[in-house]
Amino acid sequence: MSGHKADYVRGQAPLGAGNHHCHWTGCAAKVPPAMWGCRKHWYMLPPAIRDRIWRTFRPGQEITKTPSAEYVAAAREARDWIAANHPPQCAAADLFGVGHG
């Protein structure tokens, strides 16, 4: 199934991104809906989180809009990890009053 899944995701790339963007907070890169995020941010996630997202992704869930509860939990884990380990730069600026003249 993993080979089939990889072929499916790769096959979605030529179809374009539409309005779908990378799920990394603050990233506006457009990616095909079958992909969690842009290459840069996908590989910034810890391997264990990437593995959970990949293991729980079901081909076609981006079309039917019915991801499994396990996939949603994995995506939330990624979001929480990003918030804890890579907070947006503007949050740090606001914290220290930078740019508020």
JSON list of C-alpha atoms in Angstrom, two decimals:
[
{"chain": "A", "resi": 1, "resn": "MET", "atom": "CA", "xyz": [0.00, 0.00, 0.00]},
{"chain": "A", "resi": 2, "resn": "SER", "atom": "CA", "xyz": [2.85, 2.40, 0.74]},
{"chain": "A", "resi": 3, "resn": "GLY", "atom": "CA", "xyz": [4.06, 2.28, -2.87]},
{"chain": "A", "resi": 4, "resn": "HIS", "atom": "CA", "xyz": [0.51, 2.83, -4.11]},
{"chain": "A", "resi": 5, "resn": "LYS", "atom": "CA", "xyz": [0.11, 5.75, -1.70]},
{"chain": "A", "resi": 6, "resn": "ALA", "atom": "CA", "xyz": [3.40, 7.35, -2.81]},
{"chain": "A", "resi": 7, "resn": "ASP", "atom": "CA", "xyz": [2.41, 6.95, -6.47]},
{"chain": "A", "resi": 8, "resn": "TYR", "atom": "CA", "xyz": [-0.97, 8.53, -5.72]},
{"chain": "A", "resi": 9, "resn": "VAL", "atom": "CA", "xyz": [0.54, 11.58, -3.99]},
{"chain": "A", "resi": 10, "resn": "ARG", "atom": "CA", "xyz": [3.18, 12.04, -6.71]},
{"chain": "A", "resi": 11, "resn": "GLY", "atom": "CA", "xyz": [0.45, 11.77, -9.32]},
{"chain": "A", "resi": 12, "resn": "GLN", "atom": "CA", "xyz": [-1.48, 14.62, -7.72]},
{"chain": "A", "resi": 13, "resn": "ALA", "atom": "CA", "xyz": [1.37, 17.14, -8.15]},
{"chain": "A", "resi": 14, "resn": "PRO", "atom": "CA", "xyz": [0.71, 17.83, -11.87]},
{"chain": "A", "resi": 15, "resn": "LEU", "atom": "CA", "xyz": [-2.92, 18.64, -11.06]},
{"chain": "A", "resi": 16, "resn": "GLY", "atom": "CA", "xyz": [-1.87, 21.78, -9.21]},
{"chain": "A", "resi": 17, "resn": "ALA", "atom": "CA", "xyz": [-2.52, 23.18, -5.78]},
{"chain": "A", "resi": 18, "resn": "GLY", "atom": "CA", "xyz": [-5.71, 25.15, -6.28]},
{"chain": "A", "resi": 19, "resn": "ASN", "atom": "CA", "xyz": [-6.24, 27.01, -3.02]},
{"chain": "A", "resi": 20, "resn": "HIS", "atom": "CA", "xyz": [-4.42, 24.48, -0.86]},
{"chain": "A", "resi": 21, "resn": "HIS", "atom": "CA", "xyz": [-1.32, 25.64, 0.95]},
{"chain": "A", "resi": 22, "resn": "CYS", "atom": "CA", "xyz": [1.36, 24.21, 3.21]},
{"chain": "A", "resi": 23, "resn": "HIS", "atom": "CA", "xyz": [0.07, 23.50, 6.72]},
{"chain": "A", "resi": 24, "resn": "TRP", "atom": "CA", "xyz": [3.16, 25.01, 8.37]},
{"chain": "A", "resi": 25, "resn": "THR", "atom": "CA", "xyz": [1.97, 28.06, 10.29]},
{"chain": "A", "resi": 26, "resn": "GLY", "atom": "CA", "xyz": [2.73, 31.18, 8.26]},
{"chain": "A", "resi": 27, "resn": "CYS", "atom": "CA", "xyz": [3.77, 29.38, 5.07]},
{"chain": "A", "resi": 28, "resn": "ALA", "atom": "CA", "xyz": [1.85, 30.49, 1.99]},
{"chain": "A", "resi": 29, "resn": "ALA", "atom": "CA", "xyz": [3.42, 27.96, -0.41]},
{"chain": "A", "resi": 30, "resn": "LYS", "atom": "CA", "xyz": [0.77, 26.28, -2.51]},
{"chain": "A", "resi": 31, "resn": "VAL", "atom": "CA", "xyz": [0.91, 22.50, -2.60]},
{"chain": "A", "resi": 32, "resn": "PRO", "atom": "CA", "xyz": [-1.40, 19.84, -4.06]},
{"chain": "A", "resi": 33, "resn": "PRO", "atom": "CA", "xyz": [-4.18, 18.93, -1.62]},
{"chain": "A", "resi": 34, "resn": "ALA", "atom": "CA", "xyz": [-2.80, 15.38, -1.26]},
{"chain": "A", "resi": 35, "resn": "MET", "atom": "CA", "xyz": [0.35, 16.83, 0.32]},
{"chain": "A", "resi": 36, "resn": "TRP", "atom": "CA", "xyz": [0.59, 18.01, 3.92]},
{"chain": "A", "resi": 37, "resn": "GLY", "atom": "CA", "xyz": [2.99, 20.80, 3.09]},
{"chain": "A", "resi": 38, "resn": "CYS", "atom": "CA", "xyz": [5.87, 22.12, 1.06]},
{"chain": "A", "resi": 39, "resn": "ARG", "atom": "CA", "xyz": [9.06, 20.09, 0.86]},
{"chain": "A", "resi": 40, "resn": "LYS", "atom": "CA", "xyz": [11.01, 22.44, 3.15]},
{"chain": "A", "resi": 41, "resn": "HIS", "atom": "CA", "xyz": [8.50, 22.30, 5.97]},
{"chain": "A", "resi": 42, "resn": "TRP", "atom": "CA", "xyz": [7.66, 18.60, 5.56]},
{"chain": "A", "resi": 43, "resn": "TYR", "atom": "CA", "xyz": [11.29, 17.74, 6.24]},
{"chain": "A", "resi": 44, "resn": "MET", "atom": "CA", "xyz": [11.49, 20.16, 9.17]},
{"chain": "A", "resi": 45, "resn": "LEU", "atom": "CA", "xyz": [8.94, 18.03, 11.04]},
{"chain": "A", "resi": 46, "resn": "PRO", "atom": "CA", "xyz": [10.41, 15.28, 13.23]},
{"chain": "A", "resi": 47, "resn": "PRO", "atom": "CA", "xyz": [10.42, 11.92, 11.45]},
{"chain": "A", "resi": 48, "resn": "ALA", "atom": "CA", "xyz": [7.99, 10.41, 13.97]},
{"chain": "A", "resi": 49, "resn": "ILE", "atom": "CA", "xyz": [5.37, 13.07, 13.17]},
{"chain": "A", "resi": 50, "resn": "ARG", "atom": "CA", "xyz": [5.92, 12.74, 9.42]},
{"chain": "A", "resi": 51, "resn": "ASP", "atom": "CA", "xyz": [5.55, 8.97, 9.77]},
{"chain": "A", "resi": 52, "resn": "ARG", "atom": "CA", "xyz": [2.24, 9.35, 11.65]},
{"chain": "A", "resi": 53, "resn": "ILE", "atom": "CA", "xyz": [0.87, 11.75, 9.05]},
{"chain": "A", "resi": 54, "resn": "TRP", "atom": "CA", "xyz": [1.94, 9.43, 6.23]},
{"chain": "A", "resi": 55, "resn": "ARG", "atom": "CA", "xyz": [0.69, 6.26, 7.94]},
{"chain": "A", "resi": 56, "resn": "THR", "atom": "CA", "xyz": [-2.76, 7.76, 8.56]},
{"chain": "A", "resi": 57, "resn": "PHE", "atom": "CA", "xyz": [-3.21, 9.51, 5.18]},
{"chain": "A", "resi": 58, "resn": "ARG", "atom": "CA", "xyz": [-5.72, 7.76, 2.94]},
{"chain": "A", "resi": 59, "resn": "PRO", "atom": "CA", "xyz": [-5.55, 8.50, -0.78]},
{"chain": "A", "resi": 60, "resn": "GLY", "atom": "CA", "xyz": [-8.61, 10.50, -1.76]},
{"chain": "A", "resi": 61, "resn": "GLN", "atom": "CA", "xyz": [-9.33, 11.97, 1.68]},
{"chain": "A", "resi": 62, "resn": "GLU", "atom": "CA", "xyz": [-8.44, 15.40, 0.29]},
{"chain": "A", "resi": 63, "resn": "ILE", "atom": "CA", "xyz": [-11.19, 14.99, -2.30]},
{"chain": "A", "resi": 64, "resn": "THR", "atom": "CA", "xyz": [-13.92, 13.56, -0.05]},
{"chain": "A", "resi": 65, "resn": "LYS", "atom": "CA", "xyz": [-12.90, 15.86, 2.84]},
{"chain": "A", "resi": 66, "resn": "THR", "atom": "CA", "xyz": [-13.14, 12.89, 5.20]},
{"chain": "A", "resi": 67, "resn": "PRO", "atom": "CA", "xyz": [-9.75, 12.38, 6.85]},
{"chain": "A", "resi": 68, "resn": "SER", "atom": "CA", "xyz": [-9.66, 9.78, 9.60]},
{"chain": "A", "resi": 69, "resn": "ALA", "atom": "CA", "xyz": [-9.61, 10.81, 13.23]},
{"chain": "A", "resi": 70, "resn": "GLU", "atom": "CA", "xyz": [-6.08, 9.42, 13.37]},
{"chain": "A", "resi": 71, "resn": "TYR", "atom": "CA", "xyz": [-4.95, 11.68, 10.51]},
{"chain": "A", "resi": 72, "resn": "VAL", "atom": "CA", "xyz": [-6.53, 14.74, 12.13]},
{"chain": "A", "resi": 73, "resn": "ALA", "atom": "CA", "xyz": [-4.75, 13.86, 15.41]},
{"chain": "A", "resi": 74, "resn": "ALA", "atom": "CA", "xyz": [-1.42, 13.53, 13.58]},
{"chain": "A", "resi": 75, "resn": "ALA", "atom": "CA", "xyz": [-1.94, 16.87, 11.81]},
{"chain": "A", "resi": 76, "resn": "ARG", "atom": "CA", "xyz": [-2.75, 18.51, 15.15]},
{"chain": "A", "resi": 77, "resn": "GLU", "atom": "CA", "xyz": [0.38, 16.99, 16.64]},
{"chain": "A", "resi": 78, "resn": "ALA", "atom": "CA", "xyz": [2.38, 18.59, 13.82]},
{"chain": "A", "resi": 79, "resn": "ARG", "atom": "CA", "xyz": [0.69, 21.94, 14.40]},
{"chain": "A", "resi": 80, "resn": "ASP", "atom": "CA", "xyz": [1.40, 21.77, 18.14]},
{"chain": "A", "resi": 81, "resn": "TRP", "atom": "CA", "xyz": [5.04, 20.78, 17.54]},
{"chain": "A", "resi": 82, "resn": "ILE", "atom": "CA", "xyz": [5.48, 23.71, 15.16]},
{"chain": "A", "resi": 83, "resn": "ALA", "atom": "CA", "xyz": [3.98, 26.13, 17.69]},
{"chain": "A", "resi": 84, "resn": "ALA", "atom": "CA", "xyz": [6.29, 24.83, 20.44]},
{"chain": "A", "resi": 85, "resn": "ASN", "atom": "CA", "xyz": [9.47, 24.63, 18.38]},
{"chain": "A", "resi": 86, "resn": "HIS", "atom": "CA", "xyz": [9.13, 27.25, 15.63]},
{"chain": "A", "resi": 87, "resn": "PRO", "atom": "CA", "xyz": [6.92, 30.09, 16.86]},
{"chain": "A", "resi": 88, "resn": "PRO", "atom": "CA", "xyz": [6.14, 32.73, 14.25]},
{"chain": "A", "resi": 89, "resn": "GLN", "atom": "CA", "xyz": [8.71, 35.52, 14.11]},
{"chain": "A", "resi": 90, "resn": "CYS", "atom": "CA", "xyz": [6.07, 38.20, 14.60]},
{"chain": "A", "resi": 91, "resn": "ALA", "atom": "CA", "xyz": [5.12, 36.70, 17.97]},
{"chain": "A", "resi": 92, "resn": "ALA", "atom": "CA", "xyz": [8.66, 37.22, 19.24]},
{"chain": "A", "resi": 93, "resn": "ALA", "atom": "CA", "xyz": [8.68, 40.78, 17.88]},
{"chain": "A", "resi": 94, "resn": "ASP", "atom": "CA", "xyz": [5.39, 41.54, 19.64]},
{"chain": "A", "resi": 95, "resn": "LEU", "atom": "CA", "xyz": [6.67, 40.05, 22.88]},
{"chain": "A", "resi": 96, "resn": "PHE", "atom": "CA", "xyz": [9.64, 42.38, 22.97]},
{"chain": "A", "resi": 97, "resn": "GLY", "atom": "CA", "xyz": [7.88, 45.41, 21.49]},
{"chain": "A", "resi": 98, "resn": "VAL", "atom": "CA", "xyz": [10.02, 45.38, 18.37]},
{"chain": "A", "resi": 99, "resn": "GLY", "atom": "CA", "xyz": [8.53, 47.34, 15.52]},
{"chain": "A", "resi": 100, "resn": "HIS", "atom": "CA", "xyz": [6.05, 49.24, 17.67]},
{"chain": "A", "resi": 101, "resn": "GLY", "atom": "CA", "xyz": [7.42, 52.77, 17.42]}
]
